[in-house]
Amino acid sequence: MPSVYYRLPIYEGANSASIPVIVALMSLGRWECVAAATARPTVFGNSTDESLSSYSEDEEAPWIIRLRELQGCVMVASALHVVIGLFGVVGFMLRFIGPLTTVPMITLVALGLYDVINGLAAKEWGIALLSVFMVVFFAFYIGRFAVPLPSYSQDRKFYISKFYLFKLFPMVLAMLVVWLLCGILTWTGVLPTSEDSYGYYIRTDAYIAALIEAPVFYFPYPGRYGIPTVSSAGCTGACIAMLCVIIKDIGDYRAVASIVDEPPPPSHAFNRGE
């Protein structure tokens, strides 16, 4: 959507600012798994196994209750997000949001993700550090080199333009390179095949079961697991995450506009985009 609202080469991914909030909510005492629940088989990771059969008709799996509350709190925060954009609050906030605002906020969000990132990177530190190196290499070392791209315009007709591929897509290119390397290591049998061995989870087929079992077409919708619920703690955390996203997006769009030599988006564009 940013490509439409702001005319900038930005692809919006998942909202990372919500992860610390979700982790904090899951650490509350009322969300802790009871011994009876942990003794039963449940759904973990991306598995689509219908483990609900281990619960009686009058009993629900703990993760369903949590998911309903998360859905409800996210819906409340999303509604507030729309209201903020409709009333032009984001455009008014632009005069108060600068680098001294966005940099500390993004840094604090990243620090809040430390436990999550550390748990994922610890599965294979070599691949994790290689991914970071490739992002830096593409963005800062070869980002100034342009790739010739055939183009067309009414004035110049067919011509060769300069496209700064490495500068605009360093993270995508880094993921492709690292995934290709892991694929080669998996295909050649270099990586271990035992789940208990270090380095198993960087195999490209480590989570292949989730891909095989997942339906080809799936339409997620609210209410699949029941009516969404809300709580004061959950709504407060979701709304704080939403405000962090607004501040982070403002900094992102201004930074990308500077990189591609375009003027910063006007206030009305920020209101529409948010």
PDB file of C-alpha atoms in Angstrom:
ATOM      1  CA  MET A   1       0.000   0.000   0.000  1.00  0.00           C
ATOM      2  CA  PRO A   2       2.793   2.544   0.574  1.00  0.00           C
ATOM      3  CA  SER A   3       3.633   2.270  -3.118  1.00  0.00           C
ATOM      4  CA  VAL A   4       0.106   3.583  -3.861  1.00  0.00           C
ATOM      5  CA  TYR A   5      -0.235   6.195  -1.119  1.00  0.00           C
ATOM      6  CA  TYR A   6       3.305   7.569  -1.112  1.00  0.00           C
ATOM      7  CA  ARG A   7       4.641   6.457  -4.520  1.00  0.00           C
ATOM      8  CA  LEU A   8       7.706   5.023  -2.814  1.00  0.00           C
ATOM      9  CA  PRO A   9       9.332   1.597  -3.360  1.00  0.00           C
ATOM     10  CA  ILE A  10       8.309   0.204   0.034  1.00  0.00           C
ATOM     11  CA  TYR A  11       6.929  -3.219   0.833  1.00  0.00           C
ATOM     12  CA  GLU A  12       5.161  -3.393   4.192  1.00  0.00           C
ATOM     13  CA  GLY A  13       5.716  -6.603   6.083  1.00  0.00           C
ATOM     14  CA  ALA A  14       4.441  -7.804   9.416  1.00  0.00           C
ATOM     15  CA  ASN A  15       4.260  -5.349  12.291  1.00  0.00           C
ATOM     16  CA  SER A  16       7.323  -6.095  14.423  1.00  0.00           C
ATOM     17  CA  ALA A  17       6.300  -3.558  17.080  1.00  0.00           C
ATOM     18  CA  SER A  18       3.451  -5.859  18.136  1.00  0.00           C
ATOM     19  CA  ILE A  19       5.731  -8.787  18.969  1.00  0.00           C
ATOM     20  CA  PRO A  20       7.014  -7.371  22.297  1.00  0.00           C
ATOM     21  CA  VAL A  21       3.413  -6.643  23.289  1.00  0.00           C
ATOM     22  CA  ILE A  22       2.324 -10.190  22.474  1.00  0.00           C
ATOM     23  CA  VAL A  23       5.300 -11.647  24.342  1.00  0.00           C
ATOM     24  CA  ALA A  24       4.483  -9.470  27.359  1.00  0.00           C
ATOM     25  CA  LEU A  25       0.830 -10.542  27.320  1.00  0.00           C
ATOM     26  CA  MET A  26       1.764 -14.199  27.052  1.00  0.00           C
ATOM     27  CA  SER A  27       3.998 -13.839  30.111  1.00  0.00           C
ATOM     28  CA  LEU A  28       1.093 -12.787  32.330  1.00  0.00           C
ATOM     29  CA  GLY A  29       0.108 -15.237  35.037  1.00  0.00           C
ATOM     30  CA  ARG A  30      -3.346 -15.936  33.637  1.00  0.00           C
ATOM     31  CA  TRP A  31      -1.838 -16.992  30.295  1.00  0.00           C
ATOM     32  CA  GLU A  32       0.514 -19.574  31.754  1.00  0.00           C
ATOM     33  CA  CYS A  33      -0.225 -23.109  30.649  1.00  0.00           C
ATOM     34  CA  VAL A  34      -1.599 -25.289  33.419  1.00  0.00           C
ATOM     35  CA  ALA A  35      -0.105 -28.712  34.017  1.00  0.00           C
ATOM     36  CA  ALA A  36      -3.149 -30.461  32.547  1.00  0.00           C
ATOM     37  CA  ALA A  37      -2.853 -28.493  29.330  1.00  0.00           C
ATOM     38  CA  THR A  38       0.860 -29.062  28.937  1.00  0.00           C
ATOM     39  CA  ALA A  39       0.369 -32.794  29.400  1.00  0.00           C
ATOM     40  CA  ARG A  40      -1.905 -32.951  26.354  1.00  0.00           C
ATOM     41  CA  PRO A  41      -0.761 -32.667  22.749  1.00  0.00           C
ATOM     42  CA  THR A  42      -1.352 -29.183  21.378  1.00  0.00           C
ATOM     43  CA  VAL A  43      -0.630 -27.283  18.222  1.00  0.00           C
ATOM     44  CA  PHE A  44       2.904 -25.934  18.011  1.00  0.00           C
ATOM     45  CA  GLY A  45       4.613 -23.773  15.396  1.00  0.00           C
ATOM     46  CA  ASN A  46       3.071 -23.992  11.936  1.00  0.00           C
ATOM     47  CA  SER A  47       1.570 -27.427  12.377  1.00  0.00           C
ATOM     48  CA  THR A  48      -1.993 -27.819  11.169  1.00  0.00           C
ATOM     49  CA  ASP A  49      -2.636 -30.968  13.145  1.00  0.00           C
ATOM     50  CA  GLU A  50      -6.151 -30.946  14.571  1.00  0.00           C
ATOM     51  CA  SER A  51      -5.137 -31.547  18.180  1.00  0.00           C
ATOM     52  CA  LEU A  52      -8.432 -30.267  19.502  1.00  0.00           C
ATOM     53  CA  SER A  53      -9.615 -33.860  19.703  1.00  0.00           C
ATOM     54  CA  SER A  54      -7.674 -34.189  22.951  1.00  0.00           C
ATOM     55  CA  TYR A  55     -10.065 -31.726  24.596  1.00  0.00           C
ATOM     56  CA  SER A  56     -13.649 -32.405  25.533  1.00  0.00           C
ATOM     57  CA  GLU A  57     -16.549 -30.562  23.919  1.00  0.00           C
ATOM     58  CA  ASP A  58     -16.865 -28.278  26.930  1.00  0.00           C
ATOM     59  CA  GLU A  59     -13.131 -27.556  27.079  1.00  0.00           C
ATOM     60  CA  GLU A  60     -11.050 -25.343  24.827  1.00  0.00           C
ATOM     61  CA  ALA A  61      -7.366 -25.405  24.016  1.00  0.00           C
ATOM     62  CA  PRO A  62      -5.494 -22.591  25.815  1.00  0.00           C
ATOM     63  CA  TRP A  63      -4.104 -21.154  22.582  1.00  0.00           C
ATOM     64  CA  ILE A  64      -7.630 -20.585  21.217  1.00  0.00           C
ATOM     65  CA  ILE A  65      -8.551 -18.425  24.210  1.00  0.00           C
ATOM     66  CA  ARG A  66      -5.359 -16.409  23.798  1.00  0.00           C
ATOM     67  CA  LEU A  67      -5.883 -16.026  20.077  1.00  0.00           C
ATOM     68  CA  ARG A  68      -9.399 -14.675  20.571  1.00  0.00           C
ATOM     69  CA  GLU A  69      -8.148 -11.990  22.941  1.00  0.00           C
ATOM     70  CA  LEU A  70      -5.292 -11.047  20.655  1.00  0.00           C
ATOM     71  CA  GLN A  71      -7.748 -10.722  17.770  1.00  0.00           C
ATOM     72  CA  GLY A  72     -10.058  -8.491  19.785  1.00  0.00           C
ATOM     73  CA  CYS A  73      -7.272  -6.211  21.018  1.00  0.00           C
ATOM     74  CA  VAL A  74      -5.784  -5.873  17.538  1.00  0.00           C
ATOM     75  CA  MET A  75      -9.224  -4.996  16.151  1.00  0.00           C
ATOM     76  CA  VAL A  76      -9.635  -2.227  18.759  1.00  0.00           C
ATOM     77  CA  ALA A  77      -6.182  -0.823  17.955  1.00  0.00           C
ATOM     78  CA  SER A  78      -6.896  -1.014  14.214  1.00  0.00           C
ATOM     79  CA  ALA A  79     -10.145   0.915  14.619  1.00  0.00           C
ATOM     80  CA  LEU A  80      -8.283   3.617  16.555  1.00  0.00           C
ATOM     81  CA  HIS A  81      -5.651   3.619  13.802  1.00  0.00           C
ATOM     82  CA  VAL A  82      -8.328   4.377  11.198  1.00  0.00           C
ATOM     83  CA  VAL A  83      -9.821   7.144  13.324  1.00  0.00           C
ATOM     84  CA  ILE A  84      -6.407   8.782  13.750  1.00  0.00           C
ATOM     85  CA  GLY A  85      -5.911   8.819  10.000  1.00  0.00           C
ATOM     86  CA  LEU A  86      -9.415  10.106   9.225  1.00  0.00           C
ATOM     87  CA  PHE A  87      -9.123  13.066  11.590  1.00  0.00           C
ATOM     88  CA  GLY A  88      -5.677  14.083  10.317  1.00  0.00           C
ATOM     89  CA  VAL A  89      -3.879  13.444  13.580  1.00  0.00           C
ATOM     90  CA  VAL A  90      -0.879  11.941  11.785  1.00  0.00           C
ATOM     91  CA  GLY A  91      -0.413  15.059   9.671  1.00  0.00           C
ATOM     92  CA  PHE A  92      -0.491  17.177  12.824  1.00  0.00           C
ATOM     93  CA  MET A  93       2.079  14.897  14.496  1.00  0.00           C
ATOM     94  CA  LEU A  94       4.586  15.345  11.651  1.00  0.00           C
ATOM     95  CA  ARG A  95       5.868  18.618  13.072  1.00  0.00           C
ATOM     96  CA  PHE A  96       6.831  16.877  16.316  1.00  0.00           C
ATOM     97  CA  ILE A  97       8.304  13.669  14.865  1.00  0.00           C
ATOM     98  CA  GLY A  98      11.887  13.768  13.656  1.00  0.00           C
ATOM     99  CA  PRO A  99      15.043  11.661  13.834  1.00  0.00           C
ATOM    100  CA  LEU A 100      15.342  12.283  17.584  1.00  0.00           C
ATOM    101  CA  THR A 101      11.910  10.683  17.974  1.00  0.00           C
ATOM    102  CA  THR A 102      12.023   7.800  15.536  1.00  0.00           C
ATOM    103  CA  VAL A 103      15.564   6.516  16.224  1.00  0.00           C
ATOM    104  CA  PRO A 104      15.123   5.932  20.001  1.00  0.00           C
ATOM    105  CA  MET A 105      11.673   4.422  19.430  1.00  0.00           C
ATOM    106  CA  ILE A 106      12.897   1.967  16.768  1.00  0.00           C
ATOM    107  CA  THR A 107      15.891   1.116  18.964  1.00  0.00           C
ATOM    108  CA  LEU A 108      13.669   0.357  21.944  1.00  0.00           C
ATOM    109  CA  VAL A 109      11.390  -1.831  19.807  1.00  0.00           C
ATOM    110  CA  ALA A 110      14.441  -3.757  18.576  1.00  0.00           C
ATOM    111  CA  LEU A 111      15.678  -4.212  22.149  1.00  0.00           C
ATOM    112  CA  GLY A 112      12.255  -5.560  23.082  1.00  0.00           C
ATOM    113  CA  LEU A 113      12.688  -8.221  20.401  1.00  0.00           C
ATOM    114  CA  TYR A 114      16.044  -9.362  21.757  1.00  0.00           C
ATOM    115  CA  ASP A 115      14.769 -12.566  23.345  1.00  0.00           C
ATOM    116  CA  VAL A 116      12.852 -13.542  20.198  1.00  0.00           C
ATOM    117  CA  ILE A 117      15.754 -12.741  17.867  1.00  0.00           C
ATOM    118  CA  ASN A 118      18.276 -14.456  20.123  1.00  0.00           C
ATOM    119  CA  GLY A 119      16.172 -17.614  20.239  1.00  0.00           C
ATOM    120  CA  LEU A 120      15.944 -17.777  16.450  1.00  0.00           C
ATOM    121  CA  ALA A 121      19.557 -16.825  15.734  1.00  0.00           C
ATOM    122  CA  ALA A 122      20.888 -19.299  18.310  1.00  0.00           C
ATOM    123  CA  LYS A 123      19.764 -22.160  16.064  1.00  0.00           C
ATOM    124  CA  GLU A 124      22.714 -21.307  13.786  1.00  0.00           C
ATOM    125  CA  TRP A 125      24.751 -18.195  14.549  1.00  0.00           C
ATOM    126  CA  GLY A 126      26.803 -18.542  11.378  1.00  0.00           C
ATOM    127  CA  ILE A 127      23.785 -18.194   9.103  1.00  0.00           C
ATOM    128  CA  ALA A 128      22.376 -15.368  11.261  1.00  0.00           C
ATOM    129  CA  LEU A 129      25.604 -13.367  11.042  1.00  0.00           C
ATOM    130  CA  LEU A 130      25.876 -14.100   7.323  1.00  0.00           C
ATOM    131  CA  SER A 131      22.398 -12.652   6.814  1.00  0.00           C
ATOM    132  CA  VAL A 132      23.390  -9.448   8.617  1.00  0.00           C
ATOM    133  CA  PHE A 133      26.604  -9.228   6.610  1.00  0.00           C
ATOM    134  CA  MET A 134      24.772  -9.667   3.302  1.00  0.00           C
ATOM    135  CA  VAL A 135      22.293  -6.893   4.149  1.00  0.00           C
ATOM    136  CA  VAL A 136      25.146  -4.509   4.981  1.00  0.00           C
ATOM    137  CA  PHE A 137      27.103  -5.607   1.894  1.00  0.00           C
ATOM    138  CA  PHE A 138      24.217  -5.030  -0.515  1.00  0.00           C
ATOM    139  CA  ALA A 139      23.070  -1.747   1.046  1.00  0.00           C
ATOM    140  CA  PHE A 140      26.373   0.018   1.747  1.00  0.00           C
ATOM    141  CA  TYR A 141      29.070  -1.543  -0.405  1.00  0.00           C
ATOM    142  CA  ILE A 142      27.526  -2.305  -3.779  1.00  0.00           C
ATOM    143  CA  GLY A 143      24.378  -0.221  -3.376  1.00  0.00           C
ATOM    144  CA  ARG A 144      25.893   2.577  -5.442  1.00  0.00           C
ATOM    145  CA  PHE A 145      26.185   0.326  -8.491  1.00  0.00           C
ATOM    146  CA  ALA A 146      23.212   0.491 -10.838  1.00  0.00           C
ATOM    147  CA  VAL A 147      21.786  -2.355 -12.877  1.00  0.00           C
ATOM    148  CA  PRO A 148      20.928  -1.511 -16.514  1.00  0.00           C
ATOM    149  CA  LEU A 149      17.214  -1.908 -17.086  1.00  0.00           C
ATOM    150  CA  PRO A 150      15.361  -1.585 -20.420  1.00  0.00           C
ATOM    151  CA  SER A 151      12.723   1.142 -20.084  1.00  0.00           C
ATOM    152  CA  TYR A 152      10.219   3.003 -22.209  1.00  0.00           C
ATOM    153  CA  SER A 153       8.744   6.493 -22.159  1.00  0.00           C
ATOM    154  CA  GLN A 154       6.842   8.605 -24.660  1.00  0.00           C
ATOM    155  CA  ASP A 155       9.674  11.118 -24.907  1.00  0.00           C
ATOM    156  CA  ARG A 156      12.693   8.827 -25.045  1.00  0.00           C
ATOM    157  CA  LYS A 157      10.970   5.702 -26.378  1.00  0.00           C
ATOM    158  CA  PHE A 158      13.068   2.617 -25.573  1.00  0.00           C
ATOM    159  CA  TYR A 159      16.201   3.315 -23.567  1.00  0.00           C
ATOM    160  CA  ILE A 160      18.417   1.842 -20.861  1.00  0.00           C
ATOM    161  CA  SER A 161      17.818   3.260 -17.393  1.00  0.00           C
ATOM    162  CA  LYS A 162      19.736   2.830 -14.143  1.00  0.00           C
ATOM    163  CA  PHE A 163      18.053   0.730 -11.475  1.00  0.00           C
ATOM    164  CA  TYR A 164      19.674   0.623  -8.041  1.00  0.00           C
ATOM    165  CA  LEU A 165      18.630  -2.930  -7.248  1.00  0.00           C
ATOM    166  CA  PHE A 166      21.095  -3.556  -4.420  1.00  0.00           C
ATOM    167  CA  LYS A 167      20.272  -0.274  -2.706  1.00  0.00           C
ATOM    168  CA  LEU A 168      16.501  -0.710  -2.825  1.00  0.00           C
ATOM    169  CA  PHE A 169      16.206  -4.418  -1.978  1.00  0.00           C
ATOM    170  CA  PRO A 170      19.138  -5.378   0.279  1.00  0.00           C
ATOM    171  CA  MET A 171      17.058  -7.465   2.689  1.00  0.00           C
ATOM    172  CA  VAL A 172      15.245  -9.372  -0.048  1.00  0.00           C
ATOM    173  CA  LEU A 173      18.503 -10.120  -1.848  1.00  0.00           C
ATOM    174  CA  ALA A 174      20.178 -11.185   1.408  1.00  0.00           C
ATOM    175  CA  MET A 175      17.347 -13.601   2.168  1.00  0.00           C
ATOM    176  CA  LEU A 176      17.552 -15.068  -1.330  1.00  0.00           C
ATOM    177  CA  VAL A 177      21.318 -15.586  -1.123  1.00  0.00           C
ATOM    178  CA  VAL A 178      21.225 -17.133   2.349  1.00  0.00           C
ATOM    179  CA  TRP A 179      18.249 -19.351   1.524  1.00  0.00           C
ATOM    180  CA  LEU A 180      20.011 -20.545  -1.641  1.00  0.00           C
ATOM    181  CA  LEU A 181      23.094 -21.378   0.410  1.00  0.00           C
ATOM    182  CA  CYS A 182      20.996 -23.308   2.945  1.00  0.00           C
ATOM    183  CA  GLY A 183      19.275 -25.105   0.075  1.00  0.00           C
ATOM    184  CA  ILE A 184      22.625 -26.196  -1.355  1.00  0.00           C
ATOM    185  CA  LEU A 185      23.829 -27.374   2.056  1.00  0.00           C
ATOM    186  CA  THR A 186      20.573 -29.286   2.533  1.00  0.00           C
ATOM    187  CA  TRP A 187      20.707 -30.908  -0.920  1.00  0.00           C
ATOM    188  CA  THR A 188      24.352 -31.964  -0.544  1.00  0.00           C
ATOM    189  CA  GLY A 189      23.723 -33.523   2.869  1.00  0.00           C
ATOM    190  CA  VAL A 190      26.086 -31.249   4.784  1.00  0.00           C
ATOM    191  CA  LEU A 191      23.486 -30.290   7.385  1.00  0.00           C
ATOM    192  CA  PRO A 192      22.405 -32.792  10.059  1.00  0.00           C
ATOM    193  CA  THR A 193      19.145 -34.703   9.702  1.00  0.00           C
ATOM    194  CA  SER A 194      18.429 -35.087  13.409  1.00  0.00           C
ATOM    195  CA  GLU A 195      16.261 -32.480  15.090  1.00  0.00           C
ATOM    196  CA  ASP A 196      18.470 -32.644  18.188  1.00  0.00           C
ATOM    197  CA  SER A 197      21.591 -31.697  16.229  1.00  0.00           C
ATOM    198  CA  TYR A 198      22.897 -28.144  16.035  1.00  0.00           C
ATOM    199  CA  GLY A 199      22.176 -26.625  12.640  1.00  0.00           C
ATOM    200  CA  TYR A 200      19.180 -28.796  11.777  1.00  0.00           C
ATOM    201  CA  TYR A 201      16.729 -25.904  11.722  1.00  0.00           C
ATOM    202  CA  ILE A 202      18.520 -24.074   8.917  1.00  0.00           C
ATOM    203  CA  ARG A 203      17.650 -26.912   6.572  1.00  0.00           C
ATOM    204  CA  THR A 204      15.216 -25.707   3.918  1.00  0.00           C
ATOM    205  CA  ASP A 205      13.076 -28.788   4.548  1.00  0.00           C
ATOM    206  CA  ALA A 206      12.998 -28.455   8.351  1.00  0.00           C
ATOM    207  CA  TYR A 207       9.473 -27.016   8.235  1.00  0.00           C
ATOM    208  CA  ILE A 208       8.366 -28.643   4.996  1.00  0.00           C
ATOM    209  CA  ALA A 209       5.483 -30.383   6.795  1.00  0.00           C
ATOM    210  CA  ALA A 210       3.782 -27.027   7.374  1.00  0.00           C
ATOM    211  CA  LEU A 211       3.918 -26.307   3.627  1.00  0.00           C
ATOM    212  CA  ILE A 212       2.611 -29.742   2.669  1.00  0.00           C
ATOM    213  CA  GLU A 213      -0.244 -29.766   5.202  1.00  0.00           C
ATOM    214  CA  ALA A 214      -1.346 -26.163   4.624  1.00  0.00           C
ATOM    215  CA  PRO A 215      -4.363 -25.661   2.336  1.00  0.00           C
ATOM    216  CA  VAL A 216      -3.697 -24.220  -1.105  1.00  0.00           C
ATOM    217  CA  PHE A 217      -6.252 -21.447  -0.588  1.00  0.00           C
ATOM    218  CA  TYR A 218      -7.121 -20.131   2.828  1.00  0.00           C
ATOM    219  CA  PHE A 219      -9.080 -17.006   3.769  1.00  0.00           C
ATOM    220  CA  PRO A 220      -8.460 -15.919   7.377  1.00  0.00           C
ATOM    221  CA  TYR A 221     -11.370 -14.176   9.023  1.00  0.00           C
ATOM    222  CA  PRO A 222     -12.082 -12.904  12.537  1.00  0.00           C
ATOM    223  CA  GLY A 223     -14.318 -15.104  14.612  1.00  0.00           C
ATOM    224  CA  ARG A 224     -13.134 -18.440  13.293  1.00  0.00           C
ATOM    225  CA  TYR A 225     -12.297 -19.541  16.838  1.00  0.00           C
ATOM    226  CA  GLY A 226     -15.196 -17.721  18.464  1.00  0.00           C
ATOM    227  CA  ILE A 227     -16.143 -14.155  19.261  1.00  0.00           C
ATOM    228  CA  PRO A 228     -12.998 -12.019  19.834  1.00  0.00           C
ATOM    229  CA  THR A 229     -12.564 -10.819  23.410  1.00  0.00           C
ATOM    230  CA  VAL A 230     -10.807  -7.767  24.819  1.00  0.00           C
ATOM    231  CA  SER A 231      -9.030  -6.791  28.013  1.00  0.00           C
ATOM    232  CA  SER A 232      -7.699  -3.510  29.337  1.00  0.00           C
ATOM    233  CA  ALA A 233      -4.093  -4.762  29.367  1.00  0.00           C
ATOM    234  CA  GLY A 234      -4.331  -6.191  25.862  1.00  0.00           C
ATOM    235  CA  CYS A 235      -5.988  -3.114  24.346  1.00  0.00           C
ATOM    236  CA  THR A 236      -3.484  -0.796  26.019  1.00  0.00           C
ATOM    237  CA  GLY A 237      -0.558  -2.792  24.680  1.00  0.00           C
ATOM    238  CA  ALA A 238      -2.048  -3.028  21.175  1.00  0.00           C
ATOM    239  CA  CYS A 239      -2.724   0.728  21.060  1.00  0.00           C
ATOM    240  CA  ILE A 240       0.827   1.495  22.209  1.00  0.00           C
ATOM    241  CA  ALA A 241       2.167  -0.792  19.488  1.00  0.00           C
ATOM    242  CA  MET A 242      -0.042   1.001  16.953  1.00  0.00           C
ATOM    243  CA  LEU A 243       1.374   4.402  17.954  1.00  0.00           C
ATOM    244  CA  CYS A 244       4.899   2.994  17.676  1.00  0.00           C
ATOM    245  CA  VAL A 245       4.098   1.787  14.166  1.00  0.00           C
ATOM    246  CA  ILE A 246       2.884   5.249  13.143  1.00  0.00           C
ATOM    247  CA  ILE A 247       6.103   6.877  14.371  1.00  0.00           C
ATOM    248  CA  LYS A 248       8.245   4.150  12.791  1.00  0.00           C
ATOM    249  CA  ASP A 249       6.447   4.452   9.446  1.00  0.00           C
ATOM    250  CA  ILE A 250       6.942   8.206   9.343  1.00  0.00           C
ATOM    251  CA  GLY A 251      10.673   7.721   9.802  1.00  0.00           C
ATOM    252  CA  ASP A 252      10.774   4.894   7.254  1.00  0.00           C
ATOM    253  CA  TYR A 253       8.969   6.842   4.547  1.00  0.00           C
ATOM    254  CA  ARG A 254      11.107   9.923   5.018  1.00  0.00           C
ATOM    255  CA  ALA A 255      14.295   7.837   4.912  1.00  0.00           C
ATOM    256  CA  VAL A 256      13.243   5.984   1.756  1.00  0.00           C
ATOM    257  CA  ALA A 257      12.222   9.258   0.084  1.00  0.00           C
ATOM    258  CA  SER A 258      15.698  10.607   0.789  1.00  0.00           C
ATOM    259  CA  ILE A 259      17.367   7.468  -0.574  1.00  0.00           C
ATOM    260  CA  VAL A 260      15.471   7.518  -3.880  1.00  0.00           C
ATOM    261  CA  ASP A 261      15.840  11.323  -4.226  1.00  0.00           C
ATOM    262  CA  GLU A 262      12.135  12.052  -3.885  1.00  0.00           C
ATOM    263  CA  PRO A 263      10.465  14.758  -1.770  1.00  0.00           C
ATOM    264  CA  PRO A 264       8.985  13.594   1.552  1.00  0.00           C
ATOM    265  CA  PRO A 265       5.298  12.659   1.371  1.00  0.00           C
ATOM    266  CA  PRO A 266       2.934  15.508   2.312  1.00  0.00           C
ATOM    267  CA  SER A 267       0.818  15.416   5.454  1.00  0.00           C
ATOM    268  CA  HIS A 268      -2.386  14.418   3.634  1.00  0.00           C
ATOM    269  CA  ALA A 269      -0.569  11.407   2.152  1.00  0.00           C
ATOM    270  CA  PHE A 270       0.491  10.299   5.631  1.00  0.00           C
ATOM    271  CA  ASN A 271      -3.118  10.615   6.804  1.00  0.00           C
ATOM    272  CA  ARG A 272      -4.356   8.438   3.941  1.00  0.00           C
ATOM    273  CA  GLY A 273      -1.585   5.909   4.378  1.00  0.00           C
ATOM    274  CA  GLU A 274      -2.061   5.546   8.107  1.00  0.00           C
TER     275      GLU A 274
END
